Structure formats: structure tokens, C-alpha cells
Amino acid sequence: MSILSSPNNLLSKEELLLRLEEAEETLRAIRSGEVDALVVSGTQGDQVFTLKDATLPYQVLIEEMNEGALTLSLQGAILYCNSRFAEILGFPMETTLGESFLRFVIPSDQTRARELLVQRLEGKSRGELTLLGSQAEVPVGISLKEIKLDGELRLGVVISDLTERKQAEAELERHKENLERLVQERTTELEELNRELARSNENLEQFAYVASHDLQEPLRMVSSYMQLLSKRYQGKLDSDADEFIAFAVDGATRMQNLINDLLTYSRAGRHDSPLTSISCTEVLEKALTNLQVAIGESGAIITHERLPVVKADPIQLVLVFQNLLGNAIKFHGSAPPRIHIESQREGDEWIFSVRDNGIGLDPQFAERIFLIFQRLHDRSSYPGTGIGLAICKRIIQRHNGRIWVESQPGKGSTFYFTLLVRGTDST
Amino acid sequence: MKSRETRPIVILLVEDNPGDVRLTREAFRDAKVHNNIVVVGDGLEAMAYLKQENKYANTVRPDLILLDLNLPRMNGFEVLDAIKVDESLKRIPVVILTTSQAEQDIIYSYNLYANAYVTKPVDLEQFIAAIRAIEGFWLEIVKLPNGKS
């Protein structure tokens, strides 16, 4: 401005026109961006004026952004790229400028890269490629758009580094595979266990068959001939002989009972009939009918609360009630047996209790009484093989329930067992 | 009934256990019907007897067969099957007499057309009662085909 405001110098018209032309030329250059700075002579000497380009914020953005940015010729030559692009590849910028973009694409992606460059829909295309970096292959997302620059059609390209995302995806995939492998392993283990269980059940079946057939044969011989002996020679031998025969017959009879109980036990866990919805009141009534002789002889008084409908094997559940009630009657004290049955819902199961006023038992035997053929008393006081509670336990376990006892000697016993509200069969 | 009075009823007992043979004989001892118990110890012998082979060429065809299941060489099921598929033997009533109470044995026996299935009771009195019942039913009550038919 001081160019024009020199009051001391009067200039000719030609000189003024020339200066005007110069000024207009400078302005045009400034506007077109050809000039960054301007040296102006004035009264205080030469002054440098820098010009802030209006596009500077965009330049900063392009250089500093996290994406690679490029300008390509339509043939794919890199006309411009920002430093981030060079950084993604791990090459210095000098080696990328002027190169063909395709040089930085891995061989197997060449066709796809060419298609991306050529097949633009409404001037745009977008996709994923793997670039060939100096250290490693770099998976990238690429977005491409036609732009007009200096009157020429170019391709503006933005490239995002997908390495981390791909790594995360791969990690996720590995986790998934790991998980799948674990599930597979567990499944295999379970299948193996199931097969073992099936084998063991088969063995038990086999055993039951042997017990019902082969074991009974010799036993029958012992007992039959002992009986024949006693029948034919009763009184003809001395009293010792009669006693010996009586013991032998008794032994054989007990053996027979054991074998039959063992058979019952082996059948108790079987899944012969499916679980059905049954009223426990009806089950209890059936058990009471089966026990009516014992109830009558003992004068037992049996009471019960309202009992639920459950999903169970009806025959097996009758057996459970029958055994528990039978025990409560058998192990009574001096007073006639009083037995009370009730049920209570807790979470997803019913807890049944059978409480008696009998002789009770020492808590240290609470577990043992559920084992097969375990007895706490001599046979003359309380007859039986000791199978009843073992059968109960096996049946309740088949129904995915639990069974236990709470008792004190002389204070009666309470037997508890659980059944699932939504009854399920054990495998 | 007349023909039966003229010749004793022949019972073929297929049983390998001498103890059981003796018990069965004891039980039949007081039978009302005059009977003749023939004993063979295994399945092959039983078939040879029924087909009147070799040393059995001149024997009488039995009126009733008491068949144990647990037999050496050829078991009771095989014997039963062989009898029931044979045109000339299938009318002879076969009573399975065994210790087995296994359901599968009972079903299998009837599937092979056993005429009855009896489990040998352990108790002597019951055993005798069972044999008496067999005798009473098969030898006195039912009408059997004439042996020659």
C-alpha cells in the first residue's frame, strides 16, 4: 500500500499504469497461490509479508490424519501421498511418490486392486486389500473417489490400516476355535463316560442274569436235598443231625433271599418305564396296601400331609415309600409305631420326609445304612438282608434326587428324600 | 385214555444236573399216572432221541418233554426251536423247566412256541408241588395227540 502512497514522488501516467499492472499481476499470483511471501520496499526498508494460504488447515489435516491419503493418476501412479501412507507401508515417502500404486499391493490382490481402480460406481469404489509393506503385509481398507485437480481427472484415495482390527478378528477367531475345541473335548469325554456307564449297566444286567440263573442252581440243590433229608429222616437221626440240617436249610434260604434282593437292587436303577406324572398320595396308598399285614400286626398309626404330584417311575416310587414305611414299622420302640409323612417345596425340588418314633440310630451310621447289605442289628432282633435303603437310594438317584436320614438313638428317625419338581431321569 | 392205560406215559427229561434228575424222579414217584421217565443229559442227545437215531432207534416217542435251558453242547432254546420247526415233533408239548426267572428267557421261550414255562422253586415242597401240577395238567387233564399221528 505504501507503494502507492509516496506523496513526495510524482510519477508519470505510464509509470503509474505499469505499476498498476504489476500490482494486479501480484494479486493474481497471490490469489492463485503461486506466491507465498511478498517483499515490499518502503520507507522502513524492505518488508517481507507472508501469505497464509486459505487451504492450510486442509493440508495440516491431510498430513496429520490417521489415514493414508493419496492422489493417483487414472493409471494408478502415485502423484501425491501423505506421510501416514508412507508410514503404514514402512517406506520413506521419496520411494512411494511417482511409483505405481499397484507395486505396493500383494500379488494375490493385484486383480482386485485393478478392479477397484477401474470399476468405479458413480466415480467411487471401496474395498479391502493387503499392501506389501517393508516389514510385513498390511491389511487395509481403501476408499477411492474421482476428483478434478488442475483440470485433470485424478483419483483421491484414503487408506485405513486394518492390522489391529484384523489381529483382533484373528484373536477372536482363535478364541472361538479354542472354545469349539474345548466343547468338542468335553463332548467326547461325556460320550466316553456315557459309553462307560452303558457298559457298566450292561455288566450289571449280565450279573443279574447270572445271579438269577447260575447262582440259584447249586443253591437249590443244597436246600432241596437238605429238605429231602429232613423230610425223610426226621427223628431217625439224633437231635444234632436235625439241628445241623435246620442250620443248612436256614443258610440256603437266606442265600436265596440275598440273591433275590440283589436282583431287585440291580433292577431298581433300571430305566424300564419312563417317568410319568403321578400323585404321591396314590403312591403312598399303594405302599400302605402292600404293608397292611405289618401295619395291622404292629398297630402302626400313619398320617400324612397333602402330597404333591411328581414325575417319577410309579412302581419304583411305591418301592421307596414301602421300604421307608416298612423300616419305620420294623424298627419301632416300646410304643406302637407312629409315622408321619410330609412334603415341602424348596426351589426346584420337593423334599419328602418320613418321621417315626422308633429306636433311631447313631448318626455315625447315617451313611452306612444306605449301603447294600449293611445292617445295624442282629438278624434275630430285626430280620432282613439290609437291602431296603440301598434300593431306595438307587431309585432316588435314578430320579436325580438325594436321600438321607436325621436321627438320634431312642428319639426316632426322619428319612428325607428329594424329587425334582420337573422330574428328570438320570442318564 | 384207554391207550394210556395199556402203555405208560413217556416223559423225556432233558436235564444235565443229576441232582435235578433225582428230585424230578422223586416228585414223579407218587404220580397217579403210570409213567416212564427217560433222561438225556444234553441237547444233542435229546435231538438224537427224538429222531430215533443210532442207539435210540427202537425207543418210544415221548408224550411230554421237560426241557432245561442251561444245557451243554446244544442249549434248551436250540432244542426247543429244532422241535417246533420239525413237522413230526412239533405237536409234542414242551414244558421249559428251569431255574431262570429272567424275563428275557421267558419271552424267548414262548416266542419259540414253548407250551409252558415253569421256574424250579427253591423250596423242596414247592418243587414237588410244581411237578405234581405239571403231571396233573399234562398227563391227566389235557388231551394229547396220539403218539403215532
Coordinates of C-alpha atoms in Angstrom, one line a residue:
Chain A
M1 CA 0.0 0.0 0.0
S2 CA 2.9 2.3 0.7
I3 CA 3.9 1.7 -2.9
L4 CA 1.1 3.9 -3.9
S5 CA 1.3 6.4 -1.1
S6 CA 4.5 8.2 -1.7
P7 CA 3.4 11.8 -1.6
N8 CA 6.9 13.2 -2.5
N9 CA 7.2 11.4 -5.8
L10 CA 5.1 12.5 -8.7
L11 CA 5.0 9.8 -11.3
S12 CA 4.2 9.8 -14.9
K13 CA 1.0 8.3 -16.2
E14 CA 2.8 5.5 -18.0
E15 CA 4.8 4.6 -14.9
L16 CA 1.5 4.5 -12.9
L17 CA -0.1 2.2 -15.4
L18 CA 2.9 0.0 -15.3
R19 CA 2.8 -0.2 -11.5
L20 CA -0.9 -0.9 -11.6
E21 CA -0.3 -3.7 -14.0
E22 CA 2.5 -5.1 -11.7
A23 CA 0.2 -4.8 -8.7
E24 CA -2.6 -6.7 -10.5
E25 CA -0.2 -9.3 -11.6
T26 CA 1.0 -9.7 -8.0
L27 CA -2.6 -10.0 -6.7
R28 CA -3.4 -12.7 -9.3
A29 CA -0.3 -14.6 -8.3
I30 CA -1.3 -14.3 -4.6
R31 CA -4.9 -15.5 -5.4
S32 CA -3.7 -18.4 -7.5
G33 CA -1.4 -19.5 -4.7
E34 CA 1.8 -19.0 -6.7
V35 CA 3.2 -16.6 -4.1
D36 CA 3.9 -17.5 -0.5
A37 CA 5.5 -14.3 0.5
L38 CA 6.0 -10.8 -0.8
V39 CA 8.9 -8.4 -0.4
V40 CA 7.7 -4.8 -0.2
S41 CA 10.1 -1.8 -0.3
G42 CA 9.0 1.1 1.8
T43 CA 10.3 4.0 4.0
Q44 CA 11.3 1.5 6.7
G45 CA 13.2 -0.6 4.2
D46 CA 12.2 -3.9 2.7
Q47 CA 9.5 -5.8 4.5
V48 CA 8.5 -9.5 4.0
F49 CA 4.8 -10.3 4.0
T50 CA 3.9 -14.0 4.2
L51 CA 0.6 -15.0 2.9
K52 CA -1.5 -17.5 4.9
D53 CA -2.9 -19.9 2.3
A54 CA -6.6 -20.5 2.8
T55 CA -6.1 -24.2 2.2
L56 CA -3.5 -24.6 5.1
P57 CA -5.9 -26.2 7.6
Y58 CA -6.7 -28.9 5.0
Q59 CA -3.0 -29.5 4.4
V60 CA -2.5 -30.0 8.1
L61 CA -5.4 -32.3 8.3
I62 CA -4.3 -34.4 5.4
E63 CA -0.7 -34.7 6.7
E64 CA -1.7 -35.4 10.3
M65 CA -4.7 -37.7 10.0
N66 CA -4.6 -41.3 10.9
E67 CA -5.4 -42.5 7.4
G68 CA -3.2 -42.7 4.4
A69 CA -4.2 -40.2 1.7
L70 CA -3.1 -40.4 -1.9
T71 CA -3.7 -38.8 -5.2
L72 CA -3.4 -41.2 -8.1
S73 CA -3.4 -40.7 -11.8
L74 CA -6.1 -42.7 -13.6
Q75 CA -3.3 -45.2 -14.4
G76 CA -2.5 -45.6 -10.8
A77 CA 0.7 -43.6 -10.4
I78 CA 1.1 -42.0 -7.0
L79 CA 1.1 -38.3 -7.6
Y80 CA 0.9 -37.3 -4.0
C81 CA 0.8 -39.2 -0.7
N82 CA 0.8 -38.1 2.9
S83 CA 3.4 -39.2 5.4
R84 CA 0.9 -41.5 7.1
F85 CA 0.7 -43.6 3.9
A86 CA 4.4 -44.0 3.8
E87 CA 4.4 -44.8 7.5
I88 CA 1.8 -47.5 7.0
L89 CA 4.0 -49.2 4.4
G90 CA 7.2 -48.5 6.3
F91 CA 8.8 -46.9 3.2
P92 CA 10.3 -43.4 3.0
M93 CA 8.0 -41.0 1.1
E94 CA 10.5 -40.5 -1.6
T95 CA 10.3 -44.1 -2.7
T96 CA 6.5 -44.0 -2.9
L97 CA 5.9 -40.8 -4.9
G98 CA 5.8 -41.4 -8.6
E99 CA 5.5 -45.2 -8.1
S100 CA 2.6 -47.2 -9.3
F101 CA 0.2 -47.9 -6.5
L102 CA -0.1 -51.5 -7.7
R103 CA 3.6 -52.0 -6.8
F104 CA 2.5 -51.9 -3.1
V105 CA -0.2 -54.5 -3.4
I106 CA 0.5 -58.2 -2.8
P107 CA 0.4 -60.4 -5.9
S108 CA -2.8 -62.3 -4.9
D109 CA -4.7 -58.9 -4.6
Q110 CA -3.5 -57.4 -7.9
T111 CA -6.6 -58.3 -9.8
R112 CA -8.9 -56.9 -7.1
A113 CA -6.8 -53.8 -6.8
R114 CA -7.0 -53.2 -10.6
E115 CA -10.8 -53.6 -10.4
L116 CA -11.0 -51.1 -7.6
L117 CA -9.1 -48.6 -9.6
V118 CA -11.1 -49.1 -12.8
Q119 CA -14.6 -50.2 -11.8
R120 CA -15.8 -47.1 -10.1
L121 CA -19.5 -46.8 -9.4
E122 CA -20.6 -43.2 -9.7
G123 CA -17.0 -42.3 -9.5
K124 CA -16.4 -44.2 -6.3
S125 CA -15.2 -47.6 -5.1
R126 CA -14.4 -49.1 -1.8
G127 CA -12.9 -52.4 -0.6
E128 CA -10.1 -54.2 1.3
L129 CA -6.6 -55.0 0.1
T130 CA -3.4 -56.3 1.5
L131 CA -0.5 -54.0 0.9
L132 CA 3.1 -55.0 0.7
G133 CA 5.0 -53.1 3.5
S134 CA 8.7 -53.1 4.0
Q135 CA 8.3 -55.3 7.1
A136 CA 5.0 -57.0 6.7
E137 CA 1.9 -57.3 4.8
V138 CA -0.6 -54.7 5.9
P139 CA -4.3 -55.3 5.6
V140 CA -6.0 -52.0 4.7
G141 CA -9.4 -50.6 3.8
I142 CA -9.4 -48.5 0.7
S143 CA -11.8 -45.8 -0.3
L144 CA -11.4 -44.2 -3.7
K145 CA -13.1 -41.3 -5.4
E146 CA -12.6 -39.4 -8.7
I147 CA -11.5 -35.9 -8.2
K148 CA -10.8 -33.0 -10.5
L149 CA -7.4 -31.5 -9.8
D150 CA -5.7 -28.8 -12.0
G151 CA -8.2 -29.5 -14.7
E152 CA -7.3 -33.2 -14.7
L153 CA -9.3 -36.3 -13.6
R154 CA -7.5 -37.9 -10.7
L155 CA -8.2 -40.5 -8.0
G156 CA -8.4 -39.4 -4.4
V157 CA -7.7 -42.4 -2.2
V158 CA -8.0 -42.8 1.6
I159 CA -6.4 -45.9 3.2
S160 CA -7.0 -47.2 6.7
D161 CA -4.7 -49.6 8.4
L162 CA -6.8 -52.7 9.4
T163 CA -3.8 -54.5 11.1
E164 CA -5.2 -54.1 14.6
R165 CA -8.7 -54.9 13.6
K166 CA -7.6 -58.0 11.7
Q167 CA -5.5 -59.1 14.6
A168 CA -8.4 -58.7 16.9
E169 CA -10.6 -60.6 14.5
A170 CA -7.9 -63.3 14.3
E171 CA -7.6 -63.4 18.0
L172 CA -11.4 -63.7 18.3
E173 CA -11.3 -66.5 15.7
R174 CA -8.6 -68.3 17.7
H175 CA -10.7 -67.9 20.9
K176 CA -13.7 -69.3 19.1
E177 CA -11.7 -72.2 17.7
N178 CA -10.3 -72.8 21.2
L179 CA -13.8 -72.7 22.6
E180 CA -15.1 -75.1 19.9
R181 CA -12.2 -77.4 20.6
L182 CA -12.9 -77.4 24.3
V183 CA -16.6 -78.0 23.7
Q184 CA -15.6 -80.9 21.4
E185 CA -13.2 -82.3 24.0
R186 CA -15.9 -82.1 26.7
T187 CA -18.4 -83.7 24.4
T188 CA -16.0 -86.5 23.7
E189 CA -15.3 -87.0 27.4
L190 CA -19.1 -87.1 28.1
E191 CA -19.7 -89.5 25.3
E192 CA -16.9 -91.7 26.7
L193 CA -18.5 -91.5 30.2
N194 CA -21.8 -92.4 28.8
R195 CA -20.4 -95.4 27.0
E196 CA -18.7 -96.5 30.2
L197 CA -22.0 -96.1 32.1
A198 CA -23.8 -98.1 29.4
R199 CA -21.1 -100.8 29.7
S200 CA -21.4 -100.9 33.5
N201 CA -25.2 -101.1 33.2
E202 CA -24.7 -103.9 30.8
N203 CA -22.4 -105.6 33.2
L204 CA -24.9 -105.3 35.9
E205 CA -27.6 -106.7 33.7
Q206 CA -25.3 -109.6 32.9
F207 CA -24.6 -110.1 36.6
A208 CA -28.3 -110.0 37.3
Y209 CA -28.9 -112.7 34.7
V210 CA -26.1 -114.9 36.1
A211 CA -27.5 -114.4 39.6
S212 CA -30.9 -115.3 38.6
H213 CA -29.8 -118.4 36.8
D214 CA -26.4 -119.9 37.6
L215 CA -26.2 -119.0 41.3
Q216 CA -29.6 -120.3 42.1
E217 CA -28.9 -123.8 40.6
P218 CA -26.4 -125.0 43.1
L219 CA -28.2 -123.3 45.9
R220 CA -31.4 -125.1 45.0
M221 CA -29.5 -128.4 45.2
V222 CA -28.3 -127.6 48.7
S223 CA -31.6 -126.5 50.0
S224 CA -33.7 -129.2 48.3
Y225 CA -31.6 -132.1 49.4
M226 CA -31.3 -130.8 52.9
Q227 CA -35.1 -130.6 53.0
L228 CA -35.4 -134.1 51.4
L229 CA -33.0 -135.3 54.1
S230 CA -35.0 -133.7 56.9
K231 CA -38.3 -134.9 55.5
R232 CA -37.3 -138.5 55.1
Y233 CA -35.1 -138.9 58.1
Q234 CA -36.7 -136.5 60.7
G235 CA -36.5 -138.3 64.0
K236 CA -34.5 -141.2 62.6
L237 CA -31.2 -139.4 63.2
D238 CA -30.1 -137.8 66.5
S239 CA -31.1 -134.3 67.6
D240 CA -27.7 -132.9 66.5
A241 CA -28.4 -134.1 62.9
D242 CA -31.8 -132.4 63.0
E243 CA -30.2 -129.2 64.2
F244 CA -27.4 -129.3 61.5
I245 CA -30.0 -129.8 58.9
A246 CA -32.0 -126.9 60.2
F247 CA -29.0 -124.6 60.0
A248 CA -28.1 -125.7 56.5
V249 CA -31.7 -125.2 55.3
D250 CA -31.8 -121.7 57.0
G251 CA -28.4 -120.8 55.4
A252 CA -29.6 -121.8 52.0
T253 CA -32.9 -119.9 52.4
R254 CA -31.0 -116.8 53.4
M255 CA -28.7 -117.1 50.5
Q256 CA -31.7 -117.4 48.3
N257 CA -33.1 -114.2 49.8
L258 CA -29.8 -112.4 49.2
I259 CA -29.8 -113.4 45.6
N260 CA -33.4 -112.2 45.1
D261 CA -32.6 -108.9 46.8
L262 CA -29.6 -108.4 44.7
L263 CA -31.7 -109.0 41.7
T264 CA -34.2 -106.4 42.9
Y265 CA -31.4 -104.0 43.6
S266 CA -29.9 -104.4 40.1
R267 CA -33.3 -103.8 38.6
A268 CA -34.0 -100.8 40.9
G269 CA -31.8 -98.4 38.9
R270 CA -33.1 -99.5 35.5
H271 CA -35.0 -97.2 33.2
D272 CA -37.6 -99.7 32.2
S273 CA -40.5 -97.3 32.3
P274 CA -40.5 -93.6 31.5
L275 CA -41.2 -91.1 34.3
T276 CA -44.8 -90.2 34.4
S277 CA -46.9 -87.6 36.4
I278 CA -48.2 -89.4 39.5
S279 CA -49.9 -88.4 42.7
C280 CA -47.8 -89.2 45.7
T281 CA -51.0 -89.7 47.7
E282 CA -51.8 -92.6 45.4
V283 CA -48.3 -93.9 45.6
L284 CA -48.5 -93.8 49.4
E285 CA -51.8 -95.6 49.4
K286 CA -50.3 -98.4 47.2
A287 CA -47.4 -98.7 49.6
L288 CA -49.8 -98.9 52.6
T289 CA -51.8 -101.6 50.9
N290 CA -48.6 -103.7 50.4
L291 CA -47.8 -103.2 54.1
Q292 CA -51.2 -103.8 55.5
V293 CA -50.2 -107.0 57.3
A294 CA -47.3 -105.3 59.1
I295 CA -49.4 -102.3 59.9
G296 CA -52.1 -104.4 61.4
E297 CA -49.7 -106.5 63.5
S298 CA -47.8 -103.5 64.8
G299 CA -50.8 -101.3 65.4
A300 CA -48.9 -98.5 63.5
I301 CA -50.6 -95.1 63.1
I302 CA -49.6 -93.5 59.8
T303 CA -50.6 -89.9 59.0
H304 CA -49.6 -87.6 56.1
E305 CA -50.0 -84.0 54.9
R306 CA -51.1 -83.1 51.4
L307 CA -48.6 -84.7 49.0
P308 CA -47.8 -83.3 45.5
V309 CA -48.0 -84.7 42.0
V310 CA -44.5 -85.6 40.8
K311 CA -42.8 -87.0 37.7
A312 CA -41.4 -90.4 38.7
D313 CA -41.4 -94.1 37.9
P314 CA -44.6 -95.2 39.7
I315 CA -43.5 -98.7 40.6
Q316 CA -40.2 -97.6 41.9
L317 CA -41.6 -94.7 43.9
V318 CA -44.0 -97.1 45.6
L319 CA -41.0 -99.2 46.5
V320 CA -39.3 -96.2 48.1
F321 CA -42.3 -95.4 50.3
Q322 CA -42.8 -99.1 51.1
N323 CA -39.2 -99.5 52.2
L324 CA -39.2 -96.4 54.3
L325 CA -42.5 -97.1 56.0
G326 CA -41.6 -100.8 56.4
N327 CA -38.4 -99.8 58.2
A328 CA -40.3 -97.3 60.4
I329 CA -42.7 -100.1 61.4
K330 CA -40.0 -102.7 61.8
F331 CA -37.6 -100.6 64.0
H332 CA -40.3 -99.4 66.4
G333 CA -39.6 -98.9 70.1
S334 CA -41.8 -100.0 73.0
A335 CA -44.7 -97.8 71.8
P336 CA -46.7 -98.7 68.7
P337 CA -45.2 -97.0 65.6
R338 CA -46.4 -93.5 64.7
I339 CA -45.3 -92.4 61.3
H340 CA -45.9 -89.0 59.7
I341 CA -45.2 -88.2 56.0
E342 CA -45.0 -84.7 54.6
S343 CA -43.5 -82.8 51.7
Q344 CA -42.2 -79.3 51.2
R345 CA -41.2 -77.4 48.1
E346 CA -37.8 -75.9 48.1
G347 CA -36.6 -74.2 44.9
D348 CA -36.9 -76.7 42.1
E349 CA -37.3 -79.8 44.3
W350 CA -39.8 -81.4 46.6
I351 CA -38.4 -82.6 49.9
F352 CA -40.3 -85.5 51.4
S353 CA -39.9 -86.6 55.0
V354 CA -40.9 -89.8 56.7
R355 CA -40.7 -89.3 60.5
D356 CA -41.1 -92.1 63.0
N357 CA -40.9 -92.6 66.8
G358 CA -38.8 -95.7 66.6
I359 CA -35.5 -96.8 68.1
G360 CA -33.5 -94.3 65.9
L361 CA -29.9 -94.8 65.1
D362 CA -26.5 -93.3 65.9
P363 CA -25.7 -90.5 63.4
Q364 CA -22.3 -92.1 62.7
F365 CA -24.2 -94.9 60.8
A366 CA -26.3 -92.4 58.8
E367 CA -24.4 -93.0 55.6
R368 CA -23.7 -96.7 56.1
I369 CA -27.3 -97.8 56.3
F370 CA -27.8 -96.8 52.6
L371 CA -25.1 -99.3 51.5
I372 CA -26.2 -102.7 50.2
F373 CA -26.4 -105.5 52.8
Q374 CA -25.3 -103.2 55.7
R375 CA -27.2 -104.0 58.9
L376 CA -27.0 -102.4 62.3
H377 CA -28.8 -105.2 64.2
D378 CA -28.6 -109.0 64.5
R379 CA -31.0 -111.0 62.4
S380 CA -32.9 -112.4 65.4
S381 CA -34.0 -108.9 66.6
Y382 CA -34.7 -107.4 63.2
P383 CA -34.8 -109.8 60.2
G384 CA -33.9 -108.7 56.7
T385 CA -30.9 -108.7 54.4
G386 CA -30.2 -105.0 54.6
I387 CA -31.2 -104.2 51.1
G388 CA -34.2 -101.8 51.5
L389 CA -32.4 -98.5 51.9
A390 CA -29.9 -99.4 49.2
I391 CA -32.8 -99.9 46.9
C392 CA -34.3 -96.6 47.9
K393 CA -31.1 -94.8 47.3
R394 CA -30.6 -96.3 43.9
I395 CA -34.2 -95.4 42.9
I396 CA -33.9 -91.8 44.2
Q397 CA -30.6 -91.4 42.4
R398 CA -32.1 -92.6 39.2
H399 CA -34.6 -89.7 39.6
N400 CA -31.8 -87.2 40.2
G401 CA -32.7 -86.8 43.9
R402 CA -31.0 -87.2 47.2
I403 CA -31.8 -89.3 50.3
W404 CA -30.6 -89.0 53.9
V405 CA -31.5 -89.6 57.5
E406 CA -31.5 -87.5 60.6
S407 CA -31.8 -89.4 63.8
Q408 CA -30.7 -89.9 67.4
P409 CA -30.8 -93.2 69.3
G410 CA -34.1 -93.6 71.1
K411 CA -35.5 -90.4 69.6
G412 CA -36.9 -91.7 66.3
S413 CA -35.7 -91.1 62.8
T414 CA -36.6 -88.9 60.0
F415 CA -35.8 -90.0 56.5
Y416 CA -35.7 -87.4 53.8
F417 CA -35.6 -87.7 50.0
T418 CA -35.9 -85.2 47.2
L419 CA -37.5 -85.3 43.8
L420 CA -37.2 -82.6 41.1
V421 CA -40.4 -80.6 40.5
R422 CA -39.7 -81.1 36.8
G423 CA -38.7 -84.7 37.2
T424 CA -35.8 -85.8 35.1
D425 CA -34.3 -89.3 34.5
S426 CA -30.6 -89.8 35.2
T427 CA -28.6 -90.9 32.3
Chain B
M1 CA -57.5 -142.7 27.9
K2 CA -57.7 -146.4 27.1
S3 CA -54.4 -146.4 25.1
R4 CA -52.7 -144.8 28.0
E5 CA -53.7 -147.5 30.4
T6 CA -52.1 -150.0 28.1
R7 CA -48.7 -148.2 27.9
P8 CA -47.1 -145.9 30.4
I9 CA -46.8 -142.2 29.6
V10 CA -43.3 -141.5 28.4
I11 CA -41.7 -138.3 29.6
L12 CA -38.4 -137.1 28.1
L13 CA -36.4 -135.1 30.7
V14 CA -33.6 -133.1 29.2
E15 CA -31.5 -132.2 32.2
D16 CA -27.8 -132.2 32.8
N17 CA -27.9 -131.9 36.6
P18 CA -28.1 -135.3 38.3
G19 CA -29.5 -133.6 41.4
D20 CA -32.4 -132.2 39.5
V21 CA -33.0 -135.5 37.7
R22 CA -33.2 -137.2 41.0
L23 CA -35.5 -134.6 42.5
T24 CA -37.8 -134.8 39.5
R25 CA -37.9 -138.6 39.7
E26 CA -38.7 -138.3 43.4
A27 CA -41.5 -135.9 42.6
F28 CA -43.0 -138.2 40.0
R29 CA -42.6 -141.2 42.2
D30 CA -46.1 -141.0 43.6
A31 CA -47.7 -139.8 40.3
K32 CA -51.2 -141.2 39.7
V33 CA -50.4 -141.9 36.1
H34 CA -48.1 -144.7 35.3
N35 CA -45.1 -143.0 33.7
N36 CA -41.7 -143.8 32.3
I37 CA -39.1 -141.0 32.6
V38 CA -36.3 -141.1 30.1
V39 CA -33.4 -138.8 30.9
V40 CA -30.9 -137.3 28.4
G41 CA -28.1 -135.0 29.6
D42 CA -27.7 -132.5 26.7
G43 CA -29.4 -131.0 23.7
L44 CA -27.8 -133.2 21.1
E45 CA -28.7 -136.3 22.9
A46 CA -32.3 -135.0 23.2
M47 CA -32.5 -134.5 19.4
A48 CA -30.9 -137.9 18.7
Y49 CA -33.5 -139.5 21.0
L50 CA -36.4 -137.6 19.4
K51 CA -35.3 -138.5 15.9
Q52 CA -34.7 -142.1 17.0
E53 CA -31.1 -142.1 15.7
N54 CA -28.4 -144.7 16.4
K55 CA -28.9 -146.2 19.9
Y56 CA -32.3 -144.6 20.2
A57 CA -33.6 -146.4 17.0
N58 CA -36.1 -148.5 19.0
T59 CA -37.3 -146.0 21.6
V60 CA -40.8 -144.7 22.0
R61 CA -41.6 -141.2 21.1
P62 CA -42.3 -139.2 24.3
D63 CA -45.7 -137.8 25.2
L64 CA -44.2 -134.8 27.1
I65 CA -40.8 -133.1 27.1
L66 CA -39.4 -131.4 30.2
L67 CA -36.6 -129.2 28.9
D68 CA -33.9 -127.3 30.9
L69 CA -32.5 -124.2 29.3
N70 CA -28.9 -124.5 30.5
L71 CA -27.5 -127.5 28.7
P72 CA -24.1 -128.5 27.3
R73 CA -23.4 -128.6 23.6
M74 CA -26.9 -127.6 22.4
N75 CA -28.9 -125.4 24.8
G76 CA -32.6 -125.6 25.6
F77 CA -33.6 -122.8 23.2
E78 CA -31.9 -124.6 20.3
V79 CA -33.6 -127.8 21.2
L80 CA -37.0 -126.1 21.5
D81 CA -36.5 -124.4 18.1
A82 CA -35.5 -127.7 16.5
I83 CA -38.5 -129.5 17.9
K84 CA -41.0 -126.7 16.9
V85 CA -39.9 -126.4 13.3
D86 CA -39.9 -130.2 12.8
E87 CA -43.2 -131.4 11.3
S88 CA -43.2 -134.7 13.1
L89 CA -42.1 -133.4 16.5
K90 CA -43.8 -130.0 16.9
R91 CA -47.0 -131.4 18.4
I92 CA -45.2 -132.9 21.4
P93 CA -45.8 -130.5 24.4
V94 CA -42.6 -128.9 25.7
V95 CA -42.5 -127.6 29.2
I96 CA -39.5 -125.5 30.0
L97 CA -38.3 -126.4 33.5
T98 CA -35.5 -124.1 34.6
T99 CA -34.1 -122.0 37.5
S100 CA -34.1 -118.9 35.3
Q101 CA -36.6 -116.2 36.3
A102 CA -35.2 -113.8 33.7
E103 CA -38.0 -112.1 31.7
Q104 CA -35.9 -112.4 28.5
D105 CA -35.8 -116.2 28.9
I106 CA -39.5 -116.4 29.4
I107 CA -40.3 -114.3 26.4
Y108 CA -37.8 -116.0 24.2
S109 CA -39.1 -119.5 25.2
Y110 CA -42.7 -118.6 24.3
N111 CA -41.5 -116.9 21.1
L112 CA -40.1 -120.3 20.1
Y113 CA -43.5 -121.9 20.9
A114 CA -42.8 -123.4 24.3
N115 CA -46.1 -124.9 25.7
A116 CA -45.3 -123.8 29.2
Y117 CA -42.5 -122.2 31.2
V118 CA -42.0 -123.3 34.8
T119 CA -39.4 -121.9 37.2
K120 CA -38.0 -124.6 39.5
P121 CA -38.9 -123.5 43.1
V122 CA -36.0 -123.5 45.6
D123 CA -38.1 -124.9 48.3
L124 CA -38.5 -128.7 48.0
E125 CA -42.2 -128.8 48.9
Q126 CA -42.9 -126.2 46.2
F127 CA -40.8 -128.0 43.7
I128 CA -42.7 -131.2 44.3
A129 CA -46.0 -129.2 44.1
A130 CA -44.8 -127.8 40.7
I131 CA -44.0 -131.2 39.3
R132 CA -47.3 -132.5 40.6
A133 CA -49.1 -129.6 38.8
I134 CA -47.3 -130.4 35.6
E135 CA -48.2 -134.0 35.9
G136 CA -51.7 -133.3 36.8
F137 CA -52.3 -130.9 33.9
W138 CA -50.3 -132.5 31.1
L139 CA -50.8 -136.1 31.9
E140 CA -54.4 -136.1 33.3
I141 CA -56.3 -133.0 32.2
V142 CA -55.2 -132.2 28.7
K143 CA -55.9 -134.4 25.7
L144 CA -52.7 -135.1 23.8
P145 CA -52.4 -136.3 20.2
N146 CA -51.8 -140.0 19.7
G147 CA -48.1 -140.6 19.6
K148 CA -48.3 -142.2 16.2
S149 CA -50.1 -139.3 14.4

